[in-house]
Coordinates of C-alpha atoms and ligand atoms in Angstrom, one line a residue:
M6 CA 40.1 35.6 -18.0
Q7 CA 37.1 37.8 -17.6
M8 CA 34.9 34.6 -18.5
T9 CA 36.5 32.7 -15.6
I10 CA 36.1 35.4 -13.0
K11 CA 32.5 35.6 -14.2
N12 CA 32.1 31.9 -13.9
S13 CA 33.6 31.7 -10.7
E14 CA 31.4 34.5 -9.2
M15 CA 28.3 32.7 -10.6
L16 CA 29.6 29.6 -9.1
M17 CA 29.9 31.3 -5.7
K18 CA 26.4 32.6 -5.9
L19 CA 25.2 29.1 -6.9
I20 CA 26.9 27.6 -3.9
Q21 CA 25.4 30.1 -1.5
V22 CA 22.0 29.3 -2.9
L23 CA 22.4 25.7 -2.9
L24 CA 23.9 25.3 0.5
F25 CA 21.1 27.4 2.2
V26 CA 18.2 26.2 0.4
A27 CA 17.1 22.6 1.3
L28 CA 16.9 20.7 -2.0
S29 CA 14.4 18.1 -2.6
E30 CA 15.4 14.7 -3.6
S31 CA 14.2 15.2 -7.2
C32 CA 16.1 18.4 -7.6
I33 CA 19.4 16.7 -6.4
A34 CA 18.7 13.9 -8.7
Q35 CA 18.2 16.2 -11.7
S36 CA 21.5 17.7 -11.2
G37 CA 23.0 14.8 -13.0
I38 CA 26.0 14.6 -10.8
H39 CA 26.9 10.9 -10.5
I40 CA 29.0 10.1 -7.7
N41 CA 30.1 7.2 -5.5
Q42 CA 27.8 8.0 -2.4
V43 CA 29.2 5.7 0.2
G44 CA 32.9 7.0 0.5
Y45 CA 36.4 7.5 -0.6
Y46 CA 39.7 6.5 0.9
P47 CA 41.8 9.8 1.3
E48 CA 44.4 8.6 -1.3
A49 CA 41.9 7.2 -3.7
A50 CA 41.2 8.3 -7.2
K51 CA 38.1 10.4 -7.0
Y52 CA 36.0 11.3 -9.8
A53 CA 32.4 12.5 -10.3
V54 CA 30.5 12.5 -13.5
V55 CA 28.3 15.3 -14.7
S56 CA 25.8 14.1 -17.2
N57 CA 24.4 16.2 -20.1
P58 CA 26.6 19.1 -18.7
G59 CA 26.4 22.0 -21.1
E60 CA 29.1 24.6 -21.3
D61 CA 29.7 25.4 -17.5
I62 CA 32.9 23.5 -16.9
D63 CA 33.7 25.0 -13.4
F64 CA 33.3 22.7 -10.4
S65 CA 34.0 23.1 -6.7
L66 CA 33.8 20.9 -3.5
V67 CA 32.4 22.6 -0.6
N68 CA 32.9 21.4 3.1
T69 CA 29.5 20.9 4.5
E70 CA 30.4 21.9 8.0
T71 CA 32.6 25.0 7.1
K72 CA 30.8 25.7 3.9
Q73 CA 34.3 26.7 2.6
I74 CA 35.3 25.9 -0.9
V75 CA 38.2 23.4 -0.5
F76 CA 38.8 22.5 -4.2
S77 CA 38.0 24.0 -7.5
G78 CA 38.6 22.4 -10.9
K79 CA 37.5 22.2 -14.6
L80 CA 35.4 19.4 -16.1
S81 CA 37.0 17.2 -18.7
E82 CA 36.0 17.5 -22.4
P83 CA 32.6 16.1 -23.2
V84 CA 32.2 12.3 -24.0
L85 CA 29.4 10.3 -25.4
S86 CA 28.7 7.2 -23.2
K87 CA 28.8 3.8 -25.0
F88 CA 25.6 2.7 -23.8
S89 CA 23.1 5.5 -23.8
N90 CA 22.7 9.1 -25.2
T91 CA 24.2 10.3 -22.0
I92 CA 27.0 13.0 -22.6
T93 CA 29.3 13.4 -19.7
R94 CA 32.1 15.4 -18.4
I95 CA 34.3 14.1 -15.6
A96 CA 35.2 16.0 -12.4
D97 CA 38.6 14.8 -11.1
F98 CA 39.1 15.9 -7.4
S99 CA 41.6 12.9 -6.7
S100 CA 44.1 15.4 -5.0
L101 CA 41.5 16.5 -2.4
S102 CA 42.6 13.9 0.4
K103 CA 41.6 15.8 3.5
A104 CA 38.9 13.7 5.5
G105 CA 35.6 15.3 5.6
T106 CA 32.1 15.4 4.0
Y107 CA 31.7 17.7 0.9
I108 CA 29.3 18.6 -1.7
L109 CA 30.5 18.8 -5.5
V110 CA 28.8 21.9 -7.0
N111 CA 28.7 22.8 -10.6
G112 CA 26.4 24.9 -12.9
R113 CA 24.1 21.7 -13.3
G114 CA 23.5 21.8 -9.4
Q115 CA 24.9 19.8 -6.5
S116 CA 26.1 16.2 -5.8
Y117 CA 25.0 14.0 -2.8
P118 CA 27.5 14.2 0.1
V119 CA 31.0 12.9 -0.7
N120 CA 32.6 11.3 2.2
I121 CA 36.4 11.1 2.2
T122 CA 37.6 9.0 5.2
P123 CA 40.0 6.2 6.0
A124 CA 36.6 4.3 7.1
A125 CA 35.2 4.8 3.8
F126 CA 34.1 1.0 3.2
S127 CA 33.9 -0.2 6.8
G128 CA 30.1 -0.1 7.3
L129 CA 29.7 -1.4 3.7
S130 CA 31.8 -4.4 4.2
K131 CA 29.8 -5.4 7.3
A132 CA 26.5 -4.8 5.8
A133 CA 27.3 -6.8 2.5
I134 CA 28.2 -9.9 4.6
K135 CA 25.4 -9.4 7.2
S136 CA 22.9 -9.5 4.3
Y137 CA 23.6 -13.3 4.4
Y138 CA 22.2 -13.5 7.8
Y139 CA 19.0 -11.9 6.7
H140 CA 18.7 -14.6 4.0
R141 CA 18.9 -17.5 6.5
V142 CA 16.3 -20.1 6.2
S143 CA 14.6 -22.2 9.1
M144 CA 15.5 -20.0 11.9
P145 CA 14.0 -16.8 13.7
L146 CA 16.1 -13.5 13.1
K147 CA 16.1 -11.9 16.5
A148 CA 16.2 -8.3 17.2
P149 CA 19.5 -8.3 18.9
F150 CA 21.0 -9.4 15.7
A151 CA 18.4 -8.4 13.1
G152 CA 17.3 -5.1 14.6
L153 CA 14.3 -3.4 12.6
W154 CA 14.2 -6.6 10.5
S155 CA 13.7 -9.3 13.0
R156 CA 11.2 -12.0 12.0
P157 CA 10.0 -15.4 12.8
G158 CA 11.8 -18.3 11.3
G159 CA 10.6 -19.3 7.7
H160 CA 10.5 -22.7 5.9
P161 CA 11.7 -25.4 8.3
D162 CA 12.5 -27.7 5.6
D163 CA 12.7 -30.6 8.1
R164 CA 10.2 -32.5 6.0
V165 CA 11.1 -32.2 2.5
L166 CA 9.9 -34.6 -0.4
I167 CA 11.9 -36.4 -2.8
H168 CA 10.5 -35.2 -6.0
P169 CA 9.6 -38.0 -8.7
S170 CA 12.5 -36.6 -11.0
A171 CA 15.1 -37.3 -8.0
A172 CA 13.7 -40.8 -7.1
S173 CA 16.2 -43.6 -6.4
D174 CA 16.0 -47.1 -5.1
K175 CA 16.6 -45.9 -1.4
R176 CA 14.7 -42.7 -1.7
P177 CA 11.5 -43.4 -3.9
A178 CA 9.4 -40.3 -5.0
G179 CA 7.6 -39.0 -1.8
T180 CA 10.4 -40.2 0.6
V181 CA 10.7 -37.4 3.5
V182 CA 14.0 -36.1 4.1
S183 CA 15.4 -33.2 6.0
S184 CA 17.2 -30.1 4.4
P185 CA 16.9 -27.4 6.9
G186 CA 18.9 -24.0 7.0
G187 CA 21.0 -22.4 4.3
W188 CA 20.3 -19.2 2.7
Y189 CA 17.2 -18.1 0.6
D190 CA 18.7 -17.5 -3.0
A191 CA 17.4 -14.2 -3.8
G192 CA 13.9 -12.4 -3.7
D193 CA 12.4 -15.9 -3.8
Y194 CA 12.3 -18.6 -1.0
N195 CA 14.2 -21.4 -2.8
K196 CA 17.5 -22.9 -2.3
Y197 CA 19.6 -23.9 -5.3
I198 CA 23.0 -25.8 -5.2
V199 CA 24.5 -24.2 -8.6
N200 CA 24.0 -20.7 -7.4
S201 CA 25.2 -21.7 -3.8
G202 CA 28.2 -22.9 -5.6
I203 CA 29.8 -19.7 -6.9
T204 CA 28.5 -17.8 -4.0
M205 CA 30.3 -20.0 -1.5
G206 CA 33.4 -20.3 -3.5
T207 CA 33.6 -16.5 -3.8
L208 CA 33.0 -15.9 0.1
L209 CA 35.4 -18.6 1.1
S210 CA 38.0 -17.2 -1.2
A211 CA 37.3 -13.7 0.4
Y212 CA 38.4 -15.3 3.7
E213 CA 41.4 -17.4 2.2
D214 CA 42.7 -14.2 0.7
F215 CA 42.2 -11.6 3.4
P216 CA 42.1 -13.8 6.7
A217 CA 43.7 -11.2 8.9
Y218 CA 41.0 -8.7 7.8
Y219 CA 38.1 -11.1 8.3
K220 CA 39.4 -12.4 11.6
K221 CA 38.8 -9.0 13.2
L222 CA 35.5 -8.4 11.6
H223 CA 32.6 -8.4 13.9
L224 CA 29.2 -8.8 12.2
N225 CA 26.8 -9.3 15.5
I226 CA 25.4 -12.7 14.5
P227 CA 24.2 -15.2 16.9
E228 CA 27.5 -17.2 16.7
S229 CA 29.7 -14.1 17.2
G230 CA 32.4 -14.6 19.8
N231 CA 32.7 -18.4 19.4
D232 CA 36.2 -18.2 18.4
I233 CA 35.4 -18.7 14.7
P234 CA 35.7 -15.6 12.4
D235 CA 32.0 -14.3 12.0
I236 CA 32.2 -14.5 8.2
L237 CA 33.1 -18.4 8.4
D238 CA 30.2 -18.7 10.9
E239 CA 27.8 -17.2 8.2
I240 CA 29.3 -19.4 5.5
L241 CA 28.9 -22.5 7.7
Y242 CA 25.1 -21.8 8.0
N243 CA 25.0 -22.4 4.2
L244 CA 27.5 -25.1 4.2
R245 CA 25.6 -27.2 6.6
W246 CA 22.5 -27.0 4.4
M247 CA 24.5 -27.9 1.3
L248 CA 25.7 -31.1 2.9
T249 CA 22.0 -32.4 3.4
M250 CA 21.5 -31.9 -0.4
Q251 CA 24.0 -34.8 -1.1
D252 CA 22.3 -38.4 -1.5
P253 CA 24.4 -40.5 1.0
A254 CA 23.8 -43.6 -1.2
D255 CA 25.8 -42.4 -4.3
G256 CA 27.3 -39.0 -3.6
G257 CA 25.0 -37.4 -6.3
V258 CA 23.8 -33.8 -5.4
Y259 CA 20.1 -32.6 -5.9
H260 CA 19.9 -29.5 -8.1
K261 CA 17.5 -27.7 -5.6
C262 CA 15.3 -27.6 -2.6
T263 CA 12.3 -25.8 -3.9
N264 CA 8.6 -24.9 -3.8
A265 CA 6.9 -26.3 -7.0
K266 CA 5.8 -22.6 -7.8
F267 CA 7.3 -19.2 -6.4
D268 CA 5.6 -18.2 -3.3
G269 CA 3.4 -15.1 -3.2
I270 CA 4.4 -11.8 -1.8
V271 CA 4.4 -13.1 1.8
M272 CA 7.1 -13.3 4.8
P273 CA 9.2 -16.5 5.0
G274 CA 7.2 -19.4 6.2
V275 CA 3.6 -17.9 5.8
T276 CA 3.0 -20.5 2.9
K277 CA 3.0 -24.0 3.8
E278 CA 3.5 -25.4 0.2
P279 CA 5.3 -28.7 -0.1
R280 CA 9.1 -28.5 -0.7
Y281 CA 11.0 -30.9 -2.8
L282 CA 14.4 -32.1 -3.5
V283 CA 14.4 -32.1 -7.3
Q284 CA 16.7 -34.2 -9.7
K285 CA 20.4 -34.7 -9.4
S286 CA 22.8 -32.9 -11.9
T287 CA 26.2 -32.9 -12.9
A288 CA 26.5 -29.2 -12.6
A289 CA 25.2 -29.2 -8.9
T290 CA 27.3 -32.2 -8.0
L291 CA 30.6 -30.5 -9.2
D292 CA 29.9 -27.3 -7.8
F293 CA 29.3 -28.8 -4.6
A294 CA 32.4 -30.9 -4.8
A295 CA 34.4 -27.6 -5.5
V296 CA 32.9 -26.0 -2.5
M297 CA 33.3 -28.7 -0.1
A298 CA 36.9 -29.3 -1.3
Q299 CA 37.7 -25.7 -0.5
A300 CA 35.7 -25.7 2.7
S301 CA 37.7 -28.6 4.0
R302 CA 40.8 -26.3 3.4
V303 CA 39.6 -23.4 5.0
Y304 CA 37.8 -25.1 8.0
A305 CA 40.7 -27.3 8.6
G306 CA 42.1 -24.2 10.6
F307 CA 39.3 -24.7 13.1
S308 CA 39.4 -28.2 13.9
K309 CA 39.3 -27.5 17.6
Q310 CA 36.1 -25.5 17.3
L311 CA 34.6 -27.7 14.7
P312 CA 35.9 -31.2 15.2
G313 CA 35.6 -33.5 12.1
L314 CA 34.1 -30.8 9.9
A315 CA 37.1 -30.6 7.4
D316 CA 37.1 -34.3 7.1
S317 CA 33.5 -34.5 6.5
C318 CA 33.6 -31.9 3.8
L319 CA 36.4 -33.6 2.0
K320 CA 34.7 -36.9 2.2
A321 CA 31.5 -35.3 0.6
A322 CA 33.6 -33.7 -2.1
R323 CA 35.3 -37.0 -3.0
S324 CA 32.0 -38.8 -3.1
A325 CA 30.4 -36.1 -5.3
W326 CA 33.3 -36.1 -7.6
G327 CA 32.8 -40.2 -7.8
W328 CA 29.2 -39.6 -8.8
A329 CA 30.1 -36.9 -11.5
E330 CA 32.7 -39.5 -12.8
N331 CA 29.9 -42.0 -13.5
N332 CA 27.4 -39.3 -14.5
P333 CA 29.5 -36.9 -16.4
A334 CA 26.8 -34.9 -18.3
V335 CA 23.4 -34.9 -16.5
L336 CA 22.0 -31.5 -17.4
Y337 CA 19.1 -29.9 -15.6
R338 CA 16.6 -29.1 -18.1
Q339 CA 13.4 -27.9 -16.3
D340 CA 10.9 -28.0 -19.1
E341 CA 11.9 -31.4 -20.3
M342 CA 11.8 -32.7 -16.7
N343 CA 8.2 -31.3 -16.5
K344 CA 7.0 -33.2 -19.4
T345 CA 7.6 -36.4 -17.4
F346 CA 7.2 -35.7 -13.6
S347 CA 4.6 -34.0 -11.7
P348 CA 4.3 -31.7 -10.1
A349 CA 5.7 -29.3 -12.5
I350 CA 8.4 -27.2 -11.0
T351 CA 8.5 -23.6 -12.3
T352 CA 11.0 -21.9 -10.0
G353 CA 14.6 -20.9 -10.9
A354 CA 16.2 -23.2 -13.3
Y355 CA 19.9 -22.6 -13.1
G356 CA 20.1 -24.8 -16.1
D357 CA 23.7 -24.8 -17.3
R358 CA 24.5 -26.8 -20.4
E359 CA 28.1 -26.4 -20.6
L360 CA 30.1 -28.3 -17.9
S361 CA 33.8 -28.0 -18.8
D362 CA 34.2 -25.0 -16.4
E363 CA 32.5 -27.0 -13.4
W364 CA 34.8 -30.0 -14.2
F365 CA 37.9 -27.6 -14.2
W366 CA 37.0 -25.9 -10.9
A367 CA 36.2 -29.1 -8.8
A368 CA 39.4 -30.6 -10.3
V369 CA 41.6 -27.7 -9.0
E370 CA 39.8 -27.5 -5.6
L371 CA 40.1 -31.3 -5.0
S372 CA 43.9 -31.3 -6.3
V373 CA 44.7 -28.4 -3.9
T374 CA 43.0 -29.7 -0.9
T375 CA 44.1 -33.5 -1.3
G376 CA 47.7 -32.7 -2.6
N377 CA 46.8 -35.1 -5.4
T378 CA 46.4 -33.8 -9.0
R379 CA 45.0 -37.0 -10.3
Y380 CA 41.6 -35.1 -10.7
L381 CA 43.1 -33.3 -13.5
E382 CA 43.5 -36.6 -15.4
N383 CA 39.8 -37.1 -15.8
E384 CA 38.8 -36.7 -19.5
N385 CA 36.2 -34.0 -18.9
V386 CA 38.7 -31.7 -17.4
K387 CA 40.3 -29.2 -20.0
T388 CA 43.4 -27.5 -18.7
E389 CA 43.5 -24.9 -21.7
V390 CA 40.8 -22.6 -20.1
T391 CA 39.8 -19.3 -21.7
P392 CA 39.2 -16.5 -19.1
N393 CA 35.8 -15.0 -18.7
I394 CA 33.9 -13.0 -16.0
P395 CA 32.5 -15.5 -13.6
S396 CA 28.7 -16.2 -13.2
W397 CA 26.5 -18.9 -11.8
N398 CA 27.0 -20.8 -15.0
K399 CA 30.7 -19.8 -15.8
V400 CA 33.1 -20.9 -13.0
D401 CA 36.4 -21.4 -14.9
M402 CA 37.9 -18.3 -13.1
M403 CA 37.1 -19.8 -9.6
G404 CA 39.5 -22.6 -10.8
Y405 CA 42.0 -20.1 -12.1
Y406 CA 42.0 -18.2 -8.7
T407 CA 42.5 -21.2 -6.6
A408 CA 45.2 -22.7 -9.0
L409 CA 47.1 -19.5 -9.2
K410 CA 47.1 -19.0 -5.3
H411 CA 48.3 -22.6 -4.8
R412 CA 50.8 -22.7 -7.8
S413 CA 53.1 -25.3 -6.1
A414 CA 50.3 -27.8 -5.8
F415 CA 50.5 -28.1 -9.6
A416 CA 54.1 -28.5 -10.2
G417 CA 54.6 -31.5 -12.6
S418 CA 50.9 -31.8 -13.4
R419 CA 48.9 -31.2 -16.6
L420 CA 48.2 -27.8 -15.5
N421 CA 50.5 -25.0 -16.6
T422 CA 49.9 -22.3 -14.0
G423 CA 52.6 -20.2 -15.7
R424 CA 50.4 -20.0 -18.6
L425 CA 47.2 -19.3 -16.7
L426 CA 48.9 -16.4 -15.2
D427 CA 49.9 -14.9 -18.4
T428 CA 46.4 -15.5 -19.7
L429 CA 45.0 -13.8 -16.7
I430 CA 47.2 -10.9 -17.0
T431 CA 46.5 -10.4 -20.6
Y432 CA 42.7 -10.6 -19.9
S433 CA 43.0 -8.0 -17.2
N434 CA 45.0 -5.8 -19.4
R435 CA 42.1 -5.9 -21.9
L436 CA 39.6 -5.0 -19.2
L437 CA 41.8 -1.9 -18.4
E438 CA 41.8 -0.7 -22.0
G439 CA 38.1 -1.3 -22.4
G440 CA 35.3 0.1 -20.3
N441 CA 33.1 3.1 -20.5
P442 CA 35.2 6.3 -20.5
A443 CA 32.1 8.3 -20.0
F444 CA 31.9 7.0 -16.5
R445 CA 35.6 6.1 -16.2
T446 CA 34.5 2.4 -15.2
V447 CA 35.9 -1.1 -16.3
M448 CA 32.2 -2.0 -16.4
G449 CA 30.9 -1.6 -19.9
Q450 CA 33.2 -3.5 -21.9
S451 CA 30.4 -4.2 -24.3
A452 CA 26.8 -4.2 -24.1
R453 CA 27.0 -7.9 -23.1
D454 CA 28.1 -6.6 -19.6
F455 CA 24.4 -5.3 -19.1
I456 CA 22.7 -8.8 -18.5
W457 CA 20.3 -9.9 -15.7
G458 CA 22.3 -9.1 -12.5
S459 CA 24.7 -6.7 -14.4
N460 CA 25.9 -5.3 -11.3
S461 CA 27.5 -8.6 -10.3
V462 CA 29.3 -8.6 -13.8
A463 CA 31.0 -5.3 -12.6
M464 CA 31.7 -6.9 -9.1
N465 CA 33.1 -9.9 -10.6
Q466 CA 35.4 -7.9 -13.0
S467 CA 36.5 -6.2 -9.8
M468 CA 37.2 -9.6 -8.2
L469 CA 39.1 -10.7 -11.3
L470 CA 41.4 -7.6 -11.3
I471 CA 41.9 -7.8 -7.5
H472 CA 43.3 -11.3 -8.2
T473 CA 45.6 -9.9 -10.8
F474 CA 46.8 -7.3 -8.3
L475 CA 47.4 -10.1 -5.7
L476 CA 49.4 -12.0 -8.0
T477 CA 51.4 -9.1 -9.5
R478 CA 51.2 -6.4 -6.9
E479 CA 50.8 -3.8 -9.5
E480 CA 48.3 -1.2 -8.1
K481 CA 46.8 -0.3 -11.6
Y482 CA 44.5 -3.5 -11.1
L483 CA 43.4 -2.4 -7.7
H484 CA 42.5 1.0 -8.8
A485 CA 40.6 -0.5 -11.9
A486 CA 38.7 -2.9 -9.5
A487 CA 37.8 0.4 -7.5
S488 CA 36.4 2.0 -10.3
N489 CA 33.8 -0.4 -10.6
L490 CA 32.8 -0.1 -6.9
D491 CA 32.3 3.5 -7.7
Y492 CA 30.1 2.5 -10.6
V493 CA 27.8 0.4 -8.3
L494 CA 27.8 3.0 -5.5
G495 CA 26.4 5.6 -7.8
R496 CA 28.9 6.6 -10.6
N497 CA 26.6 5.1 -13.3
A498 CA 24.0 6.4 -15.6
T499 CA 21.1 5.7 -13.4
G500 CA 22.7 7.8 -10.4
Y501 CA 21.6 5.1 -8.0
C502 CA 23.8 3.6 -5.2
F503 CA 22.8 0.0 -5.8
V504 CA 23.3 -1.3 -2.3
T505 CA 20.2 -1.1 0.0
G506 CA 20.6 1.1 3.1
S507 CA 23.8 2.8 1.6
G508 CA 24.6 6.0 0.0
T509 CA 21.8 8.7 -0.3
R510 CA 19.8 7.5 -3.2
S511 CA 19.5 3.6 -3.0
P512 CA 16.9 1.0 -4.1
M513 CA 13.8 1.0 -1.8
H514 CA 11.5 -1.4 -3.7
I515 CA 13.9 -4.4 -4.4
H516 CA 12.3 -7.6 -5.7
H517 CA 12.6 -9.3 -2.3
R518 CA 9.8 -10.9 -0.6
P519 CA 10.7 -10.1 2.9
S520 CA 11.4 -6.5 2.1
A521 CA 8.0 -6.2 0.4
A522 CA 5.8 -8.0 2.8
D523 CA 7.3 -6.8 6.2
G524 CA 5.5 -3.6 6.4
I525 CA 8.9 -1.9 7.2
G526 CA 9.4 1.2 4.9
L527 CA 13.3 0.5 4.5
P528 CA 14.5 -2.5 2.6
V529 CA 16.6 -5.1 4.4
P530 CA 20.0 -3.6 4.1
G531 CA 23.2 -4.6 2.5
Y532 CA 21.8 -6.2 -0.8
L533 CA 23.2 -5.3 -4.3
A534 CA 20.4 -4.8 -6.6
G535 CA 20.6 -6.5 -10.1
G536 CA 21.1 -3.4 -12.0
P537 CA 20.6 -2.3 -15.6
N538 CA 19.1 -5.3 -17.9
P539 CA 17.9 -4.0 -21.2
G540 CA 16.5 -7.5 -21.5
R541 CA 13.9 -6.4 -19.3
Q542 CA 12.3 -9.9 -19.1
D543 CA 9.9 -8.8 -16.3
K544 CA 7.9 -6.6 -18.8
C545 CA 7.6 -4.0 -16.2
E546 CA 7.4 -0.2 -16.9
Y547 CA 11.1 1.2 -17.1
P548 CA 11.4 4.9 -17.0
H549 CA 14.5 4.5 -19.3
T550 CA 15.4 1.7 -21.7
E551 CA 18.8 2.3 -23.0
T552 CA 21.5 -0.4 -22.2
E553 CA 23.0 1.3 -19.3
T554 CA 19.7 3.0 -18.1
S555 CA 17.4 0.0 -18.1
Y556 CA 16.6 0.0 -14.5
V557 CA 13.6 0.6 -12.4
D558 CA 13.4 0.6 -8.6
S559 CA 10.2 -1.4 -8.3
Y560 CA 9.0 -4.8 -6.9
C561 CA 7.8 -5.6 -10.1
S562 CA 11.4 -5.5 -11.7
Y563 CA 12.9 -9.0 -10.9
A564 CA 14.9 -8.6 -14.0
S565 CA 16.6 -5.3 -12.9
N566 CA 15.7 -4.9 -9.1
E567 CA 15.9 -8.3 -7.5
I568 CA 18.9 -9.1 -5.2
A569 CA 20.7 -12.6 -5.0
I570 CA 23.4 -14.2 -3.0
N571 CA 25.7 -14.7 -6.0
W572 CA 25.5 -11.0 -6.7
N573 CA 26.4 -9.8 -3.1
A574 CA 29.4 -12.2 -2.9
P575 CA 31.8 -10.3 -5.3
L576 CA 30.9 -7.2 -3.5
V577 CA 31.9 -8.7 -0.3
Y578 CA 35.2 -10.0 -1.9
A579 CA 35.8 -6.5 -3.6
I580 CA 35.3 -4.5 -0.5
G581 CA 37.2 -7.0 1.7
A582 CA 40.0 -6.6 -0.7
L583 CA 40.1 -2.8 -0.5
E584 CA 39.6 -2.8 3.4
D585 CA 42.5 -5.6 3.6
N586 CA 44.8 -3.4 1.5
H587 CA 43.9 -0.3 3.6
Q588 CA 44.6 -1.7 6.9
P589 CA 47.7 0.1 8.6
Ligands
G3I606 O1 23.2 -18.2 -21.9 C1 22.5 -17.2 -22.8 C2 23.6 -16.8 -23.7 O2 23.9 -17.7 -24.7 C3 22.8 -15.7 -24.5 O3 23.9 -15.0 -25.4 C4 22.4 -14.5 -23.6 C5 21.4 -13.6 -24.4 O4 20.5 -12.8 -23.5 O5 21.4 -15.2 -22.9 C6 21.9 -16.2 -22.0 O6 21.2 -16.6 -21.2 C7 20.7 -15.9 -20.1 C8 20.9 -16.6 -18.8 O7 20.6 -15.9 -17.6 C9 22.4 -16.8 -18.6 O8 23.2 -15.6 -18.4 C10 19.2 -15.5 -20.2 O9 18.9 -14.9 -21.3 C11 18.7 -14.9 -19.0 O10 17.3 -14.8 -18.9 C12 19.1 -15.8 -17.6 O11 18.8 -15.0 -16.5 C13 18.7 -15.7 -15.3 C14 17.5 -15.6 -14.6 O12 17.6 -16.3 -13.4 C15 16.4 -16.2 -15.4 O13 16.7 -17.7 -15.7 C16 19.8 -15.0 -14.4 O14 21.1 -15.2 -15.0 C17 19.8 -15.7 -13.1 O15 20.6 -14.7 -12.0 C18 18.3 -15.6 -12.4 O16 18.2 -16.2 -11.2 C19 17.1 -16.2 -10.4 C20 16.6 -17.6 -10.2 O17 16.3 -18.2 -11.4 C21 15.6 -17.7 -9.2 N1 15.9 -17.0 -8.0 C22 16.2 -15.4 -8.2 C23 17.4 -15.4 -9.2 C24 17.9 -13.9 -9.4 O18 17.0 -13.3 -10.3
9MR607 O1 10.0 -13.9 -7.7 C1 10.7 -14.7 -8.9 C2 12.1 -14.2 -9.1 O2 12.9 -14.7 -7.8 C3 12.8 -14.8 -10.3 O3 13.9 -14.3 -10.4 C4 11.9 -14.5 -11.4 C5 12.4 -15.3 -12.8 O4 12.5 -16.5 -12.6 O5 10.5 -15.0 -11.2 C6 9.8 -14.3 -10.2 O6 8.6 -14.7 -9.9 C7 7.7 -14.3 -11.0 C8 7.4 -15.4 -11.9 O7 8.4 -15.7 -12.7 C9 6.2 -14.9 -12.7 N1 5.1 -14.2 -12.0 C10 5.5 -13.2 -11.2 C11 6.6 -13.5 -10.2 C12 7.1 -12.4 -9.3 O8 6.1 -11.9 -8.5

């Protein structure tokens, strides 16, 4: 008892000191209190993690305006993290539900501000989608929409060369074609169909799953107000580019539209290096078929505003499928290709070697959109599919999501959707049982979660769990999905909120050429940085090198601090789901 009084007196003193002394950023960072820095819905589970906490287990939340203590509690027993030498104790303040801004205080110091508000994610949701507008190729970003980050248009891509690897009778090497628009892939200035595949599938699913929410979401992009939801206008910008990547002669799809080498650290369009359409591949063609089939379904609802678009997409999807049937395993092997053709292409490879997942996804999307399950009869389509976390080279789950949303389309077909659902639920339950107790996250099932772009693993886990929630309406899956949002927004071993322009301590030096070259102090907002990656393939200096701490906020670090369209997409989906679920 005596101890408790003494501790709470000490805590009060500490609070007084902390609240009236302006703390430097480094001092706050040293406090080791890791917390979602963006926001909590009032009814949400709310945890903070105190790392290497010592014996002082008292904590309090103080209202930053009134300076009143509004909540006091005790930290949990210490836990050793599974992926570093960090020892943590958890502060659970879930029962604090009054809207306001607070600071969590403990003997270790104070946290960044904690915002409890029904609008917890409304700004982040917009920013995460708006990031795609900032990726737009070939058009200027004007100040009314781009604000501080307005810039001239880059890479017109209206005179792109057919690379020798892509030569055909009708389009011999050197043929000039037009492939403008679309989104830059990441921190580089190239455009890759495979990575557009999963990105577009994810964003289209966000709209398909939460149309009411997205119909109302205003993004302030040039097309806003045109009677099409803003998110669909943004997706359309990349969709139109994708359509240019199909060879009209045979339906095959070029793997990428690219420079031969990565551009230097310059603004878009400064370099005038030749751009190429490179080799057709089966992975690109099937991803394209899946996206076009899904897009056809989604844009069919806007035939008045976009006459003919849905039909064109379906036609493109069918002819891509036809090419794949005739070319079932044309892999993109960049190093091999460079032995035969020049110039050598050294930009991102997205070289997938296992295509059964692309076959499955494309077959499912085409079946749903056409109402004909004959696509499942193709010998390359396996209908016993093991679940996994989606990534650019693993798209089985994209097929799962669509098949389970449109179960009636598969009645009497080869695909047993009942079994798919059971498998998804079993897999989701395993995710709930695993994870990293030290941070109370689903993220951290095993060290394999911490790959290049690990934050997208966390977000794809969330997306998978949200699908399970939508199918079962069991809230535990939604809560688990939210735990990974807390993770990327700051409750992680690095203490960073990984979305640029959000939270208090977020990446300032992302591997993103415009952010590095524009002379503006703040990075372009709304981007999810790649995150911890002990592979450290960039060979940069990292302040910490454990599995979950291998992250450095420096331009050098493309292996931990780049940004990419496929990483933002599941962030968009996860926030959209929470926002949709939270609408009155
Ligand atoms: O597939 C193997 C797996 O079998 C093995 O167990 C594992 C062990 O590390 O590695 C797996 O391969 C990894 C591969 O991604 C698939 O996950 C490679 O190690 C890893 O280096 C590779 O990283 C990719 C990186 O490009 C380099 O190719 C990232 O996933 C991918 O997101 C990234 O994409 C780049 C583009 O090329 C260019 N534009 C920027 C973009 C983002 O950084
Ligand atoms: O900027 C490139 C980034 O987009 C890629 O993800 C990464 C891996 O392919 O490569 C980056 O470019 C680097 C190149 O590979 C090696 N020289 C330094 C480049 C970064 O400035």
